[in-house]
XYZ file of C-alpha atoms in Angstrom:
695
model
C 80.102 -3.596 92.433
C 82.670 -6.300 93.315
C 80.182 -8.032 95.685
C 77.490 -8.121 92.999
C 79.850 -9.715 90.477
C 80.951 -12.288 93.093
C 77.343 -13.248 93.859
C 76.590 -13.605 90.139
C 79.608 -15.881 89.680
C 78.572 -18.049 92.664
C 75.025 -18.377 91.296
C 76.410 -19.340 87.895
C 78.651 -22.032 89.478
C 75.736 -23.431 91.511
C 73.539 -23.524 88.421
C 76.206 -25.438 86.519
C 76.552 -27.960 89.356
C 72.804 -28.567 89.402
C 72.548 -29.010 85.619
C 72.537 -32.522 84.332
C 75.581 -32.978 82.015
C 73.492 -34.666 79.317
C 70.905 -31.887 79.438
C 73.650 -29.265 79.191
C 75.144 -31.037 76.182
C 71.718 -31.171 74.535
C 71.287 -27.418 75.067
C 74.670 -26.735 73.466
C 73.788 -28.879 70.440
C 70.583 -26.919 69.740
C 70.674 -24.525 66.793
C 69.819 -20.845 67.211
C 66.228 -21.158 65.987
C 65.664 -24.262 68.131
C 66.713 -22.242 71.187
C 64.164 -19.540 70.249
C 61.468 -22.034 69.114
C 59.293 -21.366 72.165
C 59.270 -17.603 71.544
C 56.607 -16.277 69.218
C 57.731 -13.983 66.406
C 55.636 -10.792 66.546
C 54.047 -9.420 63.327
C 56.084 -6.742 61.564
C 53.906 -3.897 62.906
C 54.825 -4.910 66.496
C 58.534 -5.072 65.655
C 58.594 -1.344 64.829
C 57.519 -0.028 68.249
C 57.333 3.505 69.620
C 59.927 2.691 72.296
C 62.286 1.304 69.633
C 61.981 4.518 67.591
C 62.524 6.738 70.660
C 65.695 4.823 71.604
C 66.791 4.879 67.943
C 66.404 8.654 67.840
C 68.515 9.170 70.989
C 71.229 6.775 69.800
C 71.157 8.331 66.310
C 72.114 11.709 67.792
C 74.945 10.111 69.784
C 76.353 8.160 66.832
C 75.948 11.078 64.414
C 78.197 13.181 66.661
C 80.763 10.374 66.682
C 80.681 9.798 62.897
C 80.745 13.551 62.204
C 83.784 14.026 64.423
C 85.604 11.154 62.699
C 84.512 12.485 59.301
C 85.882 15.965 59.953
C 89.175 14.814 61.508
C 90.536 11.866 59.486
C 87.649 10.334 57.536
C 88.345 6.883 59.076
C 85.052 5.485 60.353
C 85.033 2.016 61.965
C 81.951 -0.197 62.154
C 79.795 0.955 65.073
C 77.301 -1.921 64.750
C 78.425 -3.566 68.002
C 77.981 -0.298 69.923
C 74.543 0.350 68.394
C 73.325 -3.202 69.099
C 74.686 -3.218 72.646
C 73.335 0.215 73.622
C 69.974 -0.530 71.975
C 69.714 -3.729 74.023
C 70.682 -1.924 77.226
C 68.221 0.986 76.847
C 65.205 -1.128 75.924
C 66.016 -3.747 78.576
C 66.170 -0.985 81.194
C 62.931 0.503 79.840
C 61.031 -2.815 79.956
C 62.278 -3.576 83.488
C 60.987 -0.243 84.792
C 57.632 -0.654 83.028
C 57.353 -4.257 84.224
C 57.765 -3.175 87.842
C 54.829 -0.814 87.411
C 52.767 -3.663 85.908
C 52.229 -1.847 82.598
C 54.418 -3.975 80.291
C 52.335 -5.053 77.287
C 55.036 -6.421 74.978
C 58.356 -8.072 75.914
C 61.615 -6.976 74.292
C 62.435 -9.261 71.338
C 65.472 -9.736 69.135
C 63.359 -8.493 66.207
C 62.822 -5.161 67.994
C 66.557 -5.049 68.773
C 67.243 -5.518 65.039
C 64.888 -2.644 64.195
C 66.824 -0.340 66.565
C 70.140 -1.467 65.102
C 68.908 -0.857 61.540
C 67.404 2.530 62.340
C 70.509 3.833 64.165
C 72.984 2.667 61.516
C 70.785 4.083 58.707
C 70.520 7.425 60.488
C 74.172 7.843 61.482
C 75.262 6.543 58.064
C 73.908 9.759 56.517
C 76.731 11.608 58.342
C 79.125 9.727 56.027
C 77.186 9.389 52.765
C 75.910 12.979 53.115
C 79.434 14.181 52.310
C 79.825 16.540 55.279
C 83.519 15.735 55.386
C 83.982 15.155 51.655
C 82.073 16.233 48.533
C 79.462 18.508 50.160
C 81.902 20.508 52.289
C 84.300 20.462 49.312
C 81.918 22.927 47.600
C 82.579 25.599 50.256
C 84.681 28.728 49.920
C 86.905 27.602 52.833
C 88.051 24.533 50.879
C 88.086 26.337 47.499
C 90.612 28.882 48.831
C 92.993 26.050 49.752
C 92.959 24.598 46.239
C 93.702 27.987 44.564
C 91.946 26.704 41.418
C 88.294 27.031 40.345
C 87.503 29.703 42.931
C 84.914 31.585 40.860
C 81.382 31.974 42.205
C 79.947 29.266 39.914
C 82.277 26.675 41.483
C 81.470 27.556 45.111
C 78.411 26.890 47.276
C 78.750 27.671 50.961
C 76.928 25.481 53.505
C 73.461 26.558 54.616
C 71.178 24.387 56.735
C 68.135 24.766 54.467
C 69.587 23.576 51.157
C 71.660 20.845 52.844
C 68.563 19.263 54.445
C 66.681 19.572 51.138
C 69.519 17.970 49.161
C 69.992 15.083 51.623
C 66.240 14.363 51.679
C 66.015 14.299 47.886
C 68.956 11.910 47.289
C 68.965 9.578 50.322
C 65.881 7.402 49.659
C 66.453 6.255 46.083
C 68.939 3.536 47.017
C 66.370 1.903 49.305
C 64.015 1.276 46.381
C 66.679 0.325 43.819
C 67.491 -3.194 45.073
C 64.380 -4.175 47.079
C 62.996 -6.391 44.260
C 66.210 -8.471 44.274
C 66.397 -9.158 48.011
C 65.416 -12.827 47.520
C 68.095 -13.584 44.952
C 70.731 -11.966 47.187
C 69.781 -13.496 50.544
C 68.107 -16.839 49.745
C 69.108 -18.032 46.284
C 72.691 -16.771 46.167
C 73.116 -17.107 49.961
C 75.493 -14.140 50.076
C 77.256 -13.924 53.431
C 77.189 -10.135 54.098
C 79.805 -10.546 56.885
C 78.885 -7.374 58.830
C 75.165 -8.158 58.684
C 75.809 -11.763 59.739
C 78.076 -10.695 62.634
C 75.447 -8.200 63.814
C 72.757 -10.907 63.702
C 74.904 -13.293 65.767
C 75.469 -10.488 68.277
C 71.745 -9.698 68.609
C 70.805 -13.387 68.832
C 73.374 -13.880 71.604
C 71.979 -10.934 73.617
C 68.596 -12.647 73.857
C 69.831 -15.990 75.207
C 70.129 -16.256 79.048
C 73.938 -16.557 78.939
C 74.247 -13.799 76.334
C 72.094 -11.418 78.383
C 74.446 -11.810 81.372
C 77.489 -11.125 79.213
C 75.756 -8.129 77.585
C 75.075 -6.705 81.050
C 78.787 -6.901 81.904
C 79.728 -5.452 78.491
C 77.415 -2.475 79.029
C 78.993 -1.939 82.456
C 82.470 -1.889 80.856
C 81.240 0.464 78.115
C 79.765 2.793 80.749
C 83.012 2.947 82.743
C 85.138 3.868 79.731
C 82.446 6.218 78.385
C 82.667 8.168 81.675
C 86.474 8.130 81.634
C 86.629 9.303 77.999
C 84.063 12.074 78.545
C 85.824 13.367 81.675
C 89.230 13.158 79.945
C 87.865 15.305 77.083
C 86.481 17.779 79.646
C 89.837 17.909 81.492
C 91.789 18.515 78.269
C 89.473 21.389 77.294
C 90.809 23.583 80.151
C 94.284 23.725 78.539
C 93.286 24.672 74.969
C 92.923 28.463 75.165
C 94.896 29.135 71.954
C 96.346 27.600 68.800
C 98.611 24.571 69.337
C 97.713 24.427 73.030
C 96.868 21.475 75.243
C 97.556 17.761 75.319
C 96.624 17.462 71.631
C 99.855 19.347 70.841
C 102.135 17.402 73.192
C 105.504 16.837 71.414
C 105.789 13.193 72.534
C 108.862 12.386 70.414
C 110.468 15.845 70.428
C 109.754 19.167 68.708
C 111.303 18.193 65.352
C 109.109 15.088 65.192
C 106.128 17.244 66.207
C 106.796 19.597 63.262
C 106.531 16.550 60.988
C 103.258 15.420 62.624
C 104.805 12.594 64.676
C 103.272 12.790 68.150
C 100.675 11.145 70.385
C 97.727 13.519 70.825
C 95.987 11.706 73.727
C 92.787 11.176 71.723
C 90.531 8.614 73.415
C 88.524 8.435 70.177
C 91.380 7.182 68.026
C 92.742 4.847 70.681
C 89.245 3.295 70.647
C 89.139 3.258 66.842
C 92.518 1.484 66.871
C 91.090 -1.207 69.151
C 88.251 -1.851 66.672
C 90.184 -1.617 63.393
C 92.266 -4.648 62.314
C 95.989 -4.527 63.139
C 96.844 -4.370 59.432
C 94.976 -1.089 58.893
C 96.702 0.567 61.860
C 100.154 -0.609 60.761
C 99.402 0.486 57.173
C 98.568 3.980 58.432
C 101.840 4.139 60.351
C 103.865 2.871 57.357
C 102.207 5.509 55.147
C 103.003 8.215 57.701
C 106.690 7.211 57.935
C 107.002 6.999 54.132
C 105.429 10.432 53.574
C 106.168 12.673 56.579
C 109.338 10.843 57.612
C 110.997 10.519 54.182
C 109.232 12.042 51.147
C 108.004 15.439 52.352
C 111.347 16.458 53.978
C 113.147 15.489 50.724
C 110.677 17.420 48.518
C 110.832 20.369 50.940
C 114.580 20.535 50.232
C 113.677 21.127 46.550
C 111.907 24.389 47.438
C 112.929 27.012 44.907
C 113.739 24.331 42.319
C 110.621 22.182 41.996
C 108.280 24.927 43.192
C 108.482 28.580 44.190
C 109.827 29.318 47.667
C 107.392 32.251 47.998
C 104.234 30.134 47.997
C 102.062 29.852 51.110
C 102.153 26.461 52.929
C 98.544 25.763 51.847
C 99.135 26.408 48.107
C 98.560 23.389 45.865
C 101.377 24.627 43.605
C 103.828 23.919 46.432
C 104.488 21.068 48.888
C 100.787 20.848 49.708
C 100.136 19.857 46.084
C 102.418 16.826 46.372
C 100.699 15.775 49.614
C 97.180 16.015 48.207
C 97.661 14.702 44.659
C 99.927 11.756 45.529
C 97.354 10.725 48.157
C 94.614 11.032 45.485
C 96.689 8.881 43.092
C 97.012 6.110 45.688
C 93.310 6.275 46.584
C 92.309 6.096 42.910
C 94.751 3.237 42.198
C 93.454 1.241 45.156
C 89.837 2.086 44.290
C 90.226 1.111 40.625
C 91.875 -2.216 41.489
C 89.213 -3.149 44.054
C 86.417 -1.969 41.769
C 87.624 -4.261 38.974
C 88.244 -7.110 41.423
C 84.815 -6.894 43.023
C 83.114 -6.365 39.657
C 84.839 -9.434 38.174
C 83.917 -11.517 41.233
C 80.356 -10.217 41.011
C 80.018 -11.131 37.331
C 81.691 -14.509 37.883
C 79.423 -15.245 40.848
C 76.345 -14.250 38.868
C 77.425 -16.434 35.935
C 77.950 -19.446 38.204
C 74.628 -18.950 39.980
C 72.603 -18.475 36.819
C 74.330 -21.333 34.982
C 73.432 -23.908 37.637
C 70.960 -26.361 36.211
C 69.021 -26.689 39.446
C 68.646 -22.961 40.028
C 65.340 -22.837 38.192
C 66.762 -20.060 35.925
C 64.041 -17.657 37.148
C 65.421 -14.698 39.069
C 63.142 -14.524 42.119
C 62.204 -10.877 42.228
C 59.351 -9.727 44.441
C 56.546 -11.176 42.357
C 58.085 -14.581 41.650
C 58.332 -17.580 43.927
C 61.611 -19.029 45.131
C 62.438 -22.598 46.031
C 61.821 -22.934 49.726
C 62.525 -25.873 52.015
C 65.016 -27.764 49.891
C 66.454 -30.986 51.362
C 69.877 -29.371 51.825
C 68.492 -26.611 54.050
C 69.121 -26.764 57.794
C 66.299 -26.300 60.307
C 67.413 -22.676 60.867
C 67.426 -21.906 57.135
C 63.983 -23.433 56.665
C 62.466 -21.302 59.439
C 64.274 -18.168 58.300
C 63.366 -18.617 54.626
C 59.722 -19.219 55.485
C 59.456 -16.022 57.521
C 61.609 -13.975 55.123
C 59.238 -14.771 52.255
C 56.119 -14.253 54.353
C 56.010 -10.434 54.384
C 56.354 -9.321 50.769
C 57.352 -5.818 49.713
C 55.344 -5.395 46.498
C 57.336 -4.962 43.278
C 55.060 -2.125 42.166
C 55.880 -0.212 45.374
C 59.627 -0.440 44.734
C 59.316 0.662 41.081
C 56.773 3.407 41.828
C 58.891 4.660 44.742
C 62.080 4.804 42.658
C 60.447 6.523 39.655
C 58.542 9.042 41.815
C 61.583 10.056 43.861
C 63.724 10.196 40.692
C 61.254 12.614 39.065
C 61.089 14.803 42.188
C 64.881 14.730 42.452
C 65.459 15.614 38.773
C 63.079 18.530 39.145
C 64.462 19.755 42.488
C 68.251 19.357 42.324
C 68.835 21.873 39.468
C 67.235 24.510 41.718
C 69.732 23.689 44.488
C 72.717 23.373 42.105
C 72.207 25.380 38.906
C 75.311 23.716 37.418
C 73.729 20.231 37.715
C 71.358 19.973 34.731
C 68.264 17.772 34.887
C 69.542 15.480 32.122
C 72.748 14.757 34.102
C 70.517 13.555 36.940
C 68.353 11.420 34.643
C 71.463 9.693 33.253
C 72.714 8.999 36.802
C 69.339 7.511 37.792
C 69.278 5.260 34.719
C 72.721 3.762 35.394
C 72.450 3.824 39.221
C 70.318 0.647 39.762
C 72.820 -1.701 38.012
C 75.679 -0.052 39.934
C 73.692 -0.306 43.185
C 73.130 -4.002 42.467
C 76.852 -4.527 41.767
C 77.766 -2.734 44.997
C 75.217 -4.695 47.053
C 76.303 -8.005 45.503
C 80.012 -7.231 45.915
C 79.406 -6.162 49.523
C 77.707 -9.526 50.129
C 80.795 -11.325 48.860
C 83.579 -9.196 50.333
C 81.940 -6.900 52.953
C 83.481 -4.026 50.964
C 81.212 -1.166 49.902
C 82.662 0.772 46.963
C 80.212 3.663 47.309
C 82.988 6.287 47.378
C 84.549 4.748 44.232
C 81.248 5.026 42.334
C 81.001 8.611 43.638
C 84.446 9.417 42.196
C 83.341 7.907 38.888
C 80.446 10.405 38.855
C 82.838 13.274 39.711
C 85.000 12.620 36.647
C 82.213 11.842 34.155
C 79.684 14.554 35.057
C 82.409 17.139 35.780
C 84.039 16.576 32.382
C 80.607 16.582 30.668
C 79.634 19.912 32.247
C 83.014 21.558 31.518
C 84.882 24.297 33.349
C 82.869 27.164 31.871
C 79.563 25.690 33.111
C 80.634 25.092 36.711
C 81.803 21.521 36.157
C 83.638 21.396 39.500
C 80.437 21.942 41.479
C 78.396 19.744 39.108
C 80.876 16.883 39.609
C 80.742 17.166 43.398
C 76.934 17.273 43.432
C 76.770 14.267 41.066
C 79.125 12.419 43.424
C 76.624 12.990 46.235
C 73.715 11.662 44.192
C 75.584 8.504 43.150
C 77.184 7.824 46.540
C 73.879 7.995 48.377
C 72.165 5.548 46.002
C 74.825 2.837 46.005
C 75.670 3.256 49.708
C 72.086 2.899 50.986
C 71.497 -0.060 48.621
C 74.339 -2.100 50.164
C 73.368 -0.983 53.694
C 69.797 -2.170 53.114
C 70.980 -5.595 51.949
C 73.184 -5.898 55.029
C 70.087 -5.140 57.119
C 67.992 -7.691 55.208
C 70.662 -10.285 56.033
C 70.579 -9.315 59.717
C 66.774 -9.464 59.661
C 66.836 -12.844 57.910
C 69.015 -14.311 60.685
C 67.017 -12.782 63.567
C 63.578 -13.524 62.018
C 62.851 -9.815 61.655
C 60.396 -9.141 58.846
C 61.733 -7.589 55.611
C 58.928 -5.057 55.955
C 60.089 -3.990 59.420
C 63.657 -3.739 58.075
C 62.534 -1.609 55.134
C 60.332 0.641 57.288
C 63.048 1.094 59.934
C 65.553 1.934 57.169
C 63.185 4.598 55.813
C 62.538 6.029 59.302
C 66.263 5.953 60.158
C 67.149 7.637 56.862
C 64.507 10.338 57.500
C 65.957 10.920 60.984
C 69.467 11.147 59.518
C 68.346 13.689 56.898
C 67.564 16.103 59.751
C 70.010 15.055 62.506
C 73.187 14.949 60.376
C 72.817 18.439 58.809
C 71.975 19.907 62.233
C 75.015 18.283 63.868
C 77.244 19.446 60.999
C 75.819 22.958 61.333
C 76.679 22.926 65.040
C 80.291 21.981 64.211
C 80.425 24.564 61.409
C 79.252 27.425 63.627
C 81.008 26.400 66.848
C 84.564 25.644 65.693
C 86.479 28.425 63.957
C 88.668 27.408 61.048
C 86.692 24.221 60.336
C 88.151 22.713 57.161
C 91.552 24.446 57.306
C 94.677 22.220 57.539
C 95.829 23.371 60.993
C 92.426 23.378 62.695
C 91.016 20.805 65.106
C 88.709 19.629 62.301
C 90.649 19.815 58.993
C 88.091 17.790 56.940
C 90.882 16.338 54.758
C 88.648 14.547 52.276
C 86.807 17.773 51.398
C 89.970 19.108 49.727
C 90.729 15.696 48.189
C 87.276 15.456 46.580
C 87.365 19.050 45.341
C 90.730 18.503 43.713
C 89.485 15.318 42.073
C 86.689 17.394 40.566
C 89.194 20.025 39.393
C 91.311 17.281 37.785
C 88.227 15.931 36.038
C 87.375 19.347 34.601
C 90.746 21.043 34.027
C 93.185 18.165 33.615
C 96.679 18.181 35.140
C 97.540 21.868 34.705
C 97.258 22.478 38.456
C 100.055 20.088 39.409
C 103.534 21.293 40.500
C 106.769 20.070 38.867
C 107.362 16.273 38.815
C 104.105 15.791 40.760
C 102.383 14.016 37.848
C 105.298 11.566 37.537
C 105.120 10.779 41.246
C 101.333 10.375 40.958
C 101.803 7.789 38.182
C 104.367 5.928 40.310
C 102.092 5.767 43.372
C 98.991 4.933 41.307
C 100.820 1.955 39.764
C 102.324 1.034 43.151
C 98.829 0.884 44.701
C 97.629 -1.458 41.939
C 100.757 -3.648 42.165
C 100.655 -3.911 45.979
C 96.993 -4.970 45.840
C 97.843 -7.510 43.137
C 100.662 -8.943 45.258
C 98.354 -9.131 48.282
C 95.834 -11.194 46.304
C 98.542 -13.378 44.718
C 100.375 -14.443 47.896
C 97.310 -15.713 49.757
C 95.397 -14.524 52.791
C 97.998 -15.498 55.424
C 100.950 -13.708 53.800
C 98.777 -10.767 52.706
C 98.212 -9.956 56.395
C 101.846 -8.713 56.459
C 101.531 -6.421 53.402
C 100.194 -2.860 54.003
C 96.950 -1.629 52.425
C 97.536 1.229 49.918
C 94.225 2.948 50.736
C 95.149 3.128 54.438
C 98.708 4.211 53.620
C 97.381 7.170 51.594
C 95.367 8.781 54.418
C 98.317 10.115 56.494
C 100.033 11.492 53.343
C 97.939 14.626 53.812
C 97.064 14.516 57.524
C 100.223 13.322 59.282
C 100.835 10.420 61.639
C 99.404 11.608 64.957
C 96.118 9.688 64.631
C 97.971 6.628 63.273
C 100.075 6.612 66.462
C 96.885 6.834 68.556
C 95.399 3.895 66.670
C 98.580 1.833 67.026
C 98.438 2.495 70.786
C 94.880 1.085 70.717
C 96.116 -1.964 68.794
C 98.970 -2.458 71.269
C 96.576 -2.300 74.255
C 94.324 -4.916 72.656
C 97.317 -7.099 71.715
C 98.719 -7.102 75.270
C 95.232 -7.678 76.718
C 94.763 -10.610 74.338
C 98.081 -12.135 75.449
C 97.117 -11.812 79.109
C 93.497 -12.980 78.779
C 92.251 -13.666 75.238
C 88.692 -14.601 76.260
C 88.196 -11.327 78.157
C 89.809 -9.276 75.417
C 87.499 -10.814 72.784
C 84.409 -10.341 74.967
C 85.071 -6.839 76.315
C 87.474 -5.268 73.786
C 84.705 -3.904 71.499
C 82.761 -2.585 74.519
C 85.806 -0.765 75.946
C 86.651 0.673 72.504
C 83.042 1.810 72.023
C 83.081 3.506 75.434
C 86.251 5.435 74.551
C 84.803 6.528 71.176
C 81.338 7.413 72.513
C 82.535 9.386 75.547
C 84.985 11.538 73.599
C 82.475 11.878 70.753
C 79.631 13.074 72.970
C 81.969 15.585 74.693
C 81.903 17.410 71.344
C 78.299 18.481 72.077
C 78.977 20.432 75.318
C 82.289 21.767 73.938
C 80.532 23.145 70.845
C 77.786 24.686 73.014
C 80.482 26.345 75.159
C 82.155 27.689 71.997
C 78.854 29.072 70.666
C 78.164 30.711 74.049
C 81.577 32.418 73.946
C 82.961 30.472 76.935
C 86.687 29.974 76.280
C 89.158 27.657 78.069
C 91.119 29.481 80.820
C 94.634 28.026 80.201
C 96.981 27.602 77.243
C 99.485 24.791 77.783
C 102.182 25.176 75.142
C 105.518 23.455 74.540
C 108.558 25.482 73.417
C 112.203 24.708 72.714
C 114.820 25.913 75.232
C 115.970 28.706 72.906
C 112.451 29.944 72.201
C 111.626 29.812 75.894
C 114.653 32.013 76.742
C 113.502 34.552 74.135
C 109.924 34.531 75.512
C 111.200 34.986 79.082
C 113.450 37.835 77.953
C 110.590 39.524 76.118
C 108.270 39.216 79.138
C 110.950 40.519 81.505
C 111.730 43.574 79.379
């Protein structure tokens, strides 16, 4: 390996020596599309290839396992676009090399095909989040209902079953794709929205397909492979020591047993170390601050009020006791943060729309699918001219978008009441009438800020539909189901616009983007429920607070629905007052962050991130801070290498540990249990255990 790298470096140095300096400077001054000018752009049918779909399917399974694991542990899901783009490039490049050696290669690998893979994989694995397997959908189950101790009647419970889950996901996941298609031109070309994630992904894919970028990608894949292997083997090694509850490295009392009781410990999770390397420093620090505030200060103080503020006889999981403070204060912070950002993004959206439509030279006409849009204006760069020309070439007919939306809406309104009897057809019709404007707002706001508020719109549906249905008519379940319908529409709408932006910058046809989104969504509608079902059957206690997979947001979403239907009667003493305080604090902190400017705001914690450990504890926040620290030190030692290989190393850690979940779940289903329980006891407890064993 070392010899190969040395030879590559020598060749690179020789090539640089031979290059004429003026020629090299000219190459550097070329724009992206000038570099690719000699490469023909294939028609959209040849961008969506069989090999691309096969690779997309394999990667979709891998990333669905990763997203599902994150969903069911903490609910924090970083962007996996870099991993998807890099692995897609690696698999197809390997495929084409093998076929080329056999002399059977008919079509070279293009950046457009790479974009199709990226789109398909992200659309498919995204269903693992928007499908609600760790939130609203699992929140309907009896396991979660028992923890809330409210609304536990049969009409408010629906246990998971593979059949109805696949049917539900299929019915609600495609509407968002049709809701904003007619406005793709106004978003991408006329308003020139940035869509930061889509733009970053496009730059990544474009770089892979330049000679220098291909060499770097090869080294990045090598780094990803090394840490994938390490992470997978580390997960396998840890498995041997987890024969019982609280066994193994995941229960290592790093800072002492008292700290461990309050959820302060490092659990040796390669996944969350990797997530910490991807997430910004501010998010990781915010998580740690939230953990210290809650588990280090607030919960011990409230626990001392046992018998005064709440009954001392309650079980630890009762929402009328300490657990109620943990859950509802976290909900208050999430809602405060969500409301502030919703109003901020909405105001920016409306202001941006007003400015765009009030420009005298904008032509006033909104360029939906049937209308023309100003093309090669004098202010456009060469790249923009080429991209605009190709983006407008392959039209997606307006009638197709409208017909698709109306048809699926009718099927959905007719089908969903059979899956959820509490969700009446007229609730669904109302959601589908107001969903397109909300989907547009979410897609536009995402283009400005890179922030999708899909979960906020879902919570809006929980409160409105739940209150409309009422407690006697199963409003809790109706609210959760309505949340799923709304979340899927607005989430897929913003995802599609991100993909259109990526396609615009890589010269991928809008048609190939739309088709790959549909295919990816269809894959996700089958893969995600099946992966969830594997978790559900393989891991006992899934969804309970002390299990390996506590699914924290399932309880949060269910309790939001209960609040929407029953009001505040479920809250323990002084809990409502504390909820008001933290709701207002979340709004104020966000306001201060926006007022002090971007530079100073980077030192102020994010309320949404602070709220997550209120319920879960700090163990994953410590893992993520370790990841941040590794990246920080690496950056100080060699910033260029850290920037180039940091995402690849993080992706390897996440992917290896994530894919270990598949064999571990198969072992659990087959009844193969770990042979050893490694447990940590205090000196006094150990003496008692030894005495008991000796007697």
